[in-house]
PDB file of C-alpha atoms and ligand atoms in Angstrom:
ATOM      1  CA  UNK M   1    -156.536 136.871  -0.108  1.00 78.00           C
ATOM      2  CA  UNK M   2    -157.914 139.710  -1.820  1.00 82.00           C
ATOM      3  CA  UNK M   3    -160.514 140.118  -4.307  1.00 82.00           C
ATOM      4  CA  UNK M   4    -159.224 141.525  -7.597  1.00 79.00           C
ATOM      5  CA  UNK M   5    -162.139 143.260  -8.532  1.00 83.00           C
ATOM      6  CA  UNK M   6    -162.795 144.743  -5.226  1.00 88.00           C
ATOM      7  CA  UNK M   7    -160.018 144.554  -3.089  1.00 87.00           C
ATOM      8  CA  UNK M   8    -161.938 143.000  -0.099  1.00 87.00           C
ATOM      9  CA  UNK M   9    -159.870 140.853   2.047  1.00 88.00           C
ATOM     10  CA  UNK M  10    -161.774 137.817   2.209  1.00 84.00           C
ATOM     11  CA  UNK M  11    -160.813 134.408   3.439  1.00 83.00           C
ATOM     12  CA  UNK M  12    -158.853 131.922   1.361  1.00 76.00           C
ATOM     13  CA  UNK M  13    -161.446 129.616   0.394  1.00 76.00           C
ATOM     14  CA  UNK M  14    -164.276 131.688  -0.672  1.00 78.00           C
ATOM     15  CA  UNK M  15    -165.401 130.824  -4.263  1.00 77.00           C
ATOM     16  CA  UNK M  16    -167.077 134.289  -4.658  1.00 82.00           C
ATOM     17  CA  UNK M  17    -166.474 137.535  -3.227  1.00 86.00           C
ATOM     18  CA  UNK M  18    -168.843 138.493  -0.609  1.00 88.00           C
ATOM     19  CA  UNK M  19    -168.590 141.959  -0.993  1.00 89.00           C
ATOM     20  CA  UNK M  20    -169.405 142.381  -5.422  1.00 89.00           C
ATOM     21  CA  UNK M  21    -169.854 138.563  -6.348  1.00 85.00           C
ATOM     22  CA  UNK M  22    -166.526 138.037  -8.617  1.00 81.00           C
ATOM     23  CA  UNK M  23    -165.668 134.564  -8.973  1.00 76.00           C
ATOM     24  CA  UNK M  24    -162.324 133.728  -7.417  1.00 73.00           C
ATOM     25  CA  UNK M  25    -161.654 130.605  -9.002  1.00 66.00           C
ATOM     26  CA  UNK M  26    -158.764 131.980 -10.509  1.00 64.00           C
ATOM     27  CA  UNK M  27    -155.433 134.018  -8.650  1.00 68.00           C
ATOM     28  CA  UNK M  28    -155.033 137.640  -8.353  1.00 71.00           C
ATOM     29  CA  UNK M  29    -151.763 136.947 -10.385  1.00 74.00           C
ATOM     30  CA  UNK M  30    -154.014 135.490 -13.113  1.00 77.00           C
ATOM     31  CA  UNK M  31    -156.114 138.205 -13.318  1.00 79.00           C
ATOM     32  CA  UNK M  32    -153.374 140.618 -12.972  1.00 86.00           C
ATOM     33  CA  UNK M  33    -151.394 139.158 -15.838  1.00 87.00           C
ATOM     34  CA  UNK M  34    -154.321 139.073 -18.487  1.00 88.00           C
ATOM     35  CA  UNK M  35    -154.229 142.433 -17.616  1.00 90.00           C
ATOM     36  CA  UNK M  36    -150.586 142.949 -18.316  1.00 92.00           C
ATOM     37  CA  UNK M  37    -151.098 141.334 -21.829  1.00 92.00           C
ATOM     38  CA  UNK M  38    -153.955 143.489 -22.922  1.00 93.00           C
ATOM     39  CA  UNK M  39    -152.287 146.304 -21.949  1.00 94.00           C
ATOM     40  CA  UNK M  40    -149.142 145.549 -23.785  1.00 94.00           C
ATOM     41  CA  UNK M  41    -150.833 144.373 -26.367  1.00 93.00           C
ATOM     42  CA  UNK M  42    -152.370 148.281 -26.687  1.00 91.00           C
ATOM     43  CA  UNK M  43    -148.774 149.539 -25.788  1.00 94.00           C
ATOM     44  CA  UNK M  44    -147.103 146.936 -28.063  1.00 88.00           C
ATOM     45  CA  UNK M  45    -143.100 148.329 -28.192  1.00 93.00           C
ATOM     46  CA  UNK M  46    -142.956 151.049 -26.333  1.00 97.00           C
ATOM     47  CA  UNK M  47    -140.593 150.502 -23.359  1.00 97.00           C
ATOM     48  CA  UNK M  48    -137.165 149.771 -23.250  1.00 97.00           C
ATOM     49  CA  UNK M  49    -136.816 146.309 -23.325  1.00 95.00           C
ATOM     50  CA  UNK M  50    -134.374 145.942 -20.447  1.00 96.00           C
ATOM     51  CA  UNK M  51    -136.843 147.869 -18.279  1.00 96.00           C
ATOM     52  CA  UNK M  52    -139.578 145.235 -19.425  1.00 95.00           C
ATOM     53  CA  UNK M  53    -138.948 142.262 -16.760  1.00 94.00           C
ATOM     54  CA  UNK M  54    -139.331 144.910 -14.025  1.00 94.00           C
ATOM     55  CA  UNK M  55    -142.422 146.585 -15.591  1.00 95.00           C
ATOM     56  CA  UNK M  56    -143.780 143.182 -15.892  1.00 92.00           C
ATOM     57  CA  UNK M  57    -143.461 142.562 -12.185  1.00 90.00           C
ATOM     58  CA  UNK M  58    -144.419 145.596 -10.717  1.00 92.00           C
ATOM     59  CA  UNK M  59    -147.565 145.655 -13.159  1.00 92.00           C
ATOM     60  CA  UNK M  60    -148.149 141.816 -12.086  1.00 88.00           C
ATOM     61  CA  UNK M  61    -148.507 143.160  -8.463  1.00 86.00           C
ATOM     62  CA  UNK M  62    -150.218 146.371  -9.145  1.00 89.00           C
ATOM     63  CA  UNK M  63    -153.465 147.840  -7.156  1.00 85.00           C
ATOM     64  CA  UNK M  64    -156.319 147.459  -8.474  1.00 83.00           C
ATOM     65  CA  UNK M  65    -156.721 151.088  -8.676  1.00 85.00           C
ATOM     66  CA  UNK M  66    -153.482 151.852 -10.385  1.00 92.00           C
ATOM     67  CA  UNK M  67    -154.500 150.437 -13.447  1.00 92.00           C
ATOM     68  CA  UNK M  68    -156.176 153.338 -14.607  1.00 92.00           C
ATOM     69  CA  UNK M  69    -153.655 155.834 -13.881  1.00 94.00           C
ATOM     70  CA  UNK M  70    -151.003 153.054 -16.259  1.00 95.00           C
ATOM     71  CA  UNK M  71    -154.048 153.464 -18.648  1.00 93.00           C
ATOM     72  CA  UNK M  72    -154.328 157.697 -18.034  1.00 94.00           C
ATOM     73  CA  UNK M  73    -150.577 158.165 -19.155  1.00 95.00           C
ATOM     74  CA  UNK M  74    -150.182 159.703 -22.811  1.00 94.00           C
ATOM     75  CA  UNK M  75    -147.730 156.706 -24.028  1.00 97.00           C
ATOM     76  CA  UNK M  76    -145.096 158.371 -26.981  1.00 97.00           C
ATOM     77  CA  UNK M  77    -144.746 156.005 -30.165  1.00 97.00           C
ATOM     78  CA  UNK M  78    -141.045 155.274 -31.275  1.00 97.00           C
ATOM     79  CA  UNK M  79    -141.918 155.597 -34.610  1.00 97.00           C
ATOM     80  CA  UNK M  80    -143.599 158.465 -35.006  1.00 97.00           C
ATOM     81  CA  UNK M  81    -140.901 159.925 -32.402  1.00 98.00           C
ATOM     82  CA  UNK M  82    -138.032 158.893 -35.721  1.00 98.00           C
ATOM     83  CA  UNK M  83    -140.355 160.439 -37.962  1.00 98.00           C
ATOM     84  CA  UNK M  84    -140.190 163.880 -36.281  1.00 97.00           C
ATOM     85  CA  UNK M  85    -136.839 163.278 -35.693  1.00 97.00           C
ATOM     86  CA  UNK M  86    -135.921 162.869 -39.806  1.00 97.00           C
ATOM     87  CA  UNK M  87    -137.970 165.808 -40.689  1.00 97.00           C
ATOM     88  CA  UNK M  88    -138.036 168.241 -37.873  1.00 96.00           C
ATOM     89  CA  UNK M  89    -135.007 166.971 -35.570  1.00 95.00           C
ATOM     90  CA  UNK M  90    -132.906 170.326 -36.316  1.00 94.00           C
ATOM     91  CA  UNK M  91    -135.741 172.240 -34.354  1.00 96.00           C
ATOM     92  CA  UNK M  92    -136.063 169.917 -31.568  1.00 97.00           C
ATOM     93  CA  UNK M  93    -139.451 169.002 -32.193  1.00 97.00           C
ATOM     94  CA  UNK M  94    -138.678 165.279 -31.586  1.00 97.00           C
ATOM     95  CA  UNK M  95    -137.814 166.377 -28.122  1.00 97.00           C
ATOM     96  CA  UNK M  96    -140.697 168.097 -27.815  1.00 97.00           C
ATOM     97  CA  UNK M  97    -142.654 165.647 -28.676  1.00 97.00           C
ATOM     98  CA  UNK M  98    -141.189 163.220 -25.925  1.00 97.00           C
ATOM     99  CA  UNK M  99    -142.001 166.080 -23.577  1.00 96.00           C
ATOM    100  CA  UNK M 100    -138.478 167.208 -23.015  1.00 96.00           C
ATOM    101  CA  UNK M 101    -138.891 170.876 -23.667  1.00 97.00           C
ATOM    102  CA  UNK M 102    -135.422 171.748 -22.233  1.00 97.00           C
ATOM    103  CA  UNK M 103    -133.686 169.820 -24.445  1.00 97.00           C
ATOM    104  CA  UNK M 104    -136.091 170.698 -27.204  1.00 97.00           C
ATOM    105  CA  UNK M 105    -135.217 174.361 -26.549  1.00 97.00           C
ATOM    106  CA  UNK M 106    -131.754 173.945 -26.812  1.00 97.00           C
ATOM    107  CA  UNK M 107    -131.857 171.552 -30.077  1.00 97.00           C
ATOM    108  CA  UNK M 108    -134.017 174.333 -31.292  1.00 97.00           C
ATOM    109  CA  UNK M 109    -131.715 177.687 -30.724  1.00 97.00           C
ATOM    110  CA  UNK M 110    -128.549 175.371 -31.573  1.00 97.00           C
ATOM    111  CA  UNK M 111    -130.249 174.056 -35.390  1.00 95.00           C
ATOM    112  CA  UNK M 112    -130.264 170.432 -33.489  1.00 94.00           C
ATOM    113  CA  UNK M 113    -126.648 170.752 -32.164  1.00 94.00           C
ATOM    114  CA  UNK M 114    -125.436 172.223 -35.479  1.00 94.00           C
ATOM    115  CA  UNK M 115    -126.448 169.115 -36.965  1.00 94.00           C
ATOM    116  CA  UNK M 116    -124.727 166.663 -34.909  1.00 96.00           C
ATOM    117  CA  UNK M 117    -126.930 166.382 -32.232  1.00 96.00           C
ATOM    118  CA  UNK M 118    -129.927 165.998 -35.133  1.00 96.00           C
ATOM    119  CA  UNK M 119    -128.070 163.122 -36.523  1.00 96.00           C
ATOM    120  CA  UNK M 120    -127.051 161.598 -33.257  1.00 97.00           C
ATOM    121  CA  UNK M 121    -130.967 161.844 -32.041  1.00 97.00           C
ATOM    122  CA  UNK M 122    -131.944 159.598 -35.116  1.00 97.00           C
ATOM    123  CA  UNK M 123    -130.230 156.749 -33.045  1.00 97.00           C
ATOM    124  CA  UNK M 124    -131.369 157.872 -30.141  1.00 97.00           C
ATOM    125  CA  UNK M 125    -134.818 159.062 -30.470  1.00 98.00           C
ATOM    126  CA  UNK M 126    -136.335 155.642 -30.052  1.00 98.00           C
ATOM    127  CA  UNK M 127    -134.646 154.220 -27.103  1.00 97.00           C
ATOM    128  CA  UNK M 128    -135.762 157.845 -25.560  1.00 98.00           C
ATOM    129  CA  UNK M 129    -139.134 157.927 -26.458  1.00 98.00           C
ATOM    130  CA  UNK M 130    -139.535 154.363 -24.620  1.00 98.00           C
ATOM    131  CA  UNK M 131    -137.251 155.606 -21.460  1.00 97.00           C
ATOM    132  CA  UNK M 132    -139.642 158.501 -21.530  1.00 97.00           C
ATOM    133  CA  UNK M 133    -142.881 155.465 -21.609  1.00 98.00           C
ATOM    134  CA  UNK M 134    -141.058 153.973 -19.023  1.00 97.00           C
ATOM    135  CA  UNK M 135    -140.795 156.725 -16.828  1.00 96.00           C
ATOM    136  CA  UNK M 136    -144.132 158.343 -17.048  1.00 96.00           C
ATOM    137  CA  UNK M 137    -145.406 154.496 -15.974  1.00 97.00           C
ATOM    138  CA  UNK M 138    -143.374 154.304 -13.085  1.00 96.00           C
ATOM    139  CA  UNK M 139    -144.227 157.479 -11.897  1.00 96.00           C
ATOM    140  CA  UNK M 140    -148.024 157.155 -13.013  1.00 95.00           C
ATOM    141  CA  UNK M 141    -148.326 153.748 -10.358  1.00 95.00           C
ATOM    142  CA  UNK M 142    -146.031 154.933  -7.390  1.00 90.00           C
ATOM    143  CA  UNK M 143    -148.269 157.818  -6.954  1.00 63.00           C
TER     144      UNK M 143
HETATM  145 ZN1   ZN Q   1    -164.992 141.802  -4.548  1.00 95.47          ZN
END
């Protein structure tokens, strides 16, 4: 087994680590998934929700030094990604915000689609601003 504070591969019945002196009365799962709840509970709603059993599990599994770099990423809020979108969608700012500048450019120099693609975005925005969340993750723990 390995030690979830360290990452030491110790043997299987070892009630501390040998290496930094964590307990190991509990799993690597455990520990790994009070992780996963504090860190959704900071990141409460912000990926897509069909993405969430496969976050869950790769997050369940994830290195311990990983963590940090799910921590590092700038995580968009849905909300405030509508907000922009009702008051500043024509000028692509939502998209901007989400860190799409190419589609932010083009909302921008088209008025947001002429207004269509503004209006659209308002359904859209959220469900991209967690896609976004999702992505950044993803890419954030392969590294
Ligand atoms: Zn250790």
């Amino acid at each position: 087994m390995k030690c979830p504070n360290c990452g030491q591969n110790i043997a299987d019945d070892c009630k501390f680590c040998p290496q930094c002196g964590t307990a190991l009365y509990r799993t690597y799962e455990n520990y790994n998934s009070d992780r996963m709840n504090m860190f959704f509970m900071s990141h409460n709603d912000k990926f897509p929700d069909e993405q969430m059993p496969m976050i869950r599990e790769r997050l369940l599994y994830l290195d311990d030094n990983k963590w940090s770099a799910a921590y590092a990423v700038q995580y968009k809020d849905p909300l405030i990604a509508l907000l922009i979108s009702l008051f500043a969608g024509e000028f692509g700012v939502d998209r901007f915000y989400l860190g799409q500048n190419t589609l932010g450019l083009i909302k921008l120099f088209t008025c947001g689609g002429f207004g269509v693609w503004a209006i659209i975005d308002l359904f859209l925005i959220m469900k991209a601003a967690r896609e976004e969340n999702a992505n950044k993750l993803l890419q954030a723990i392969e590294g």
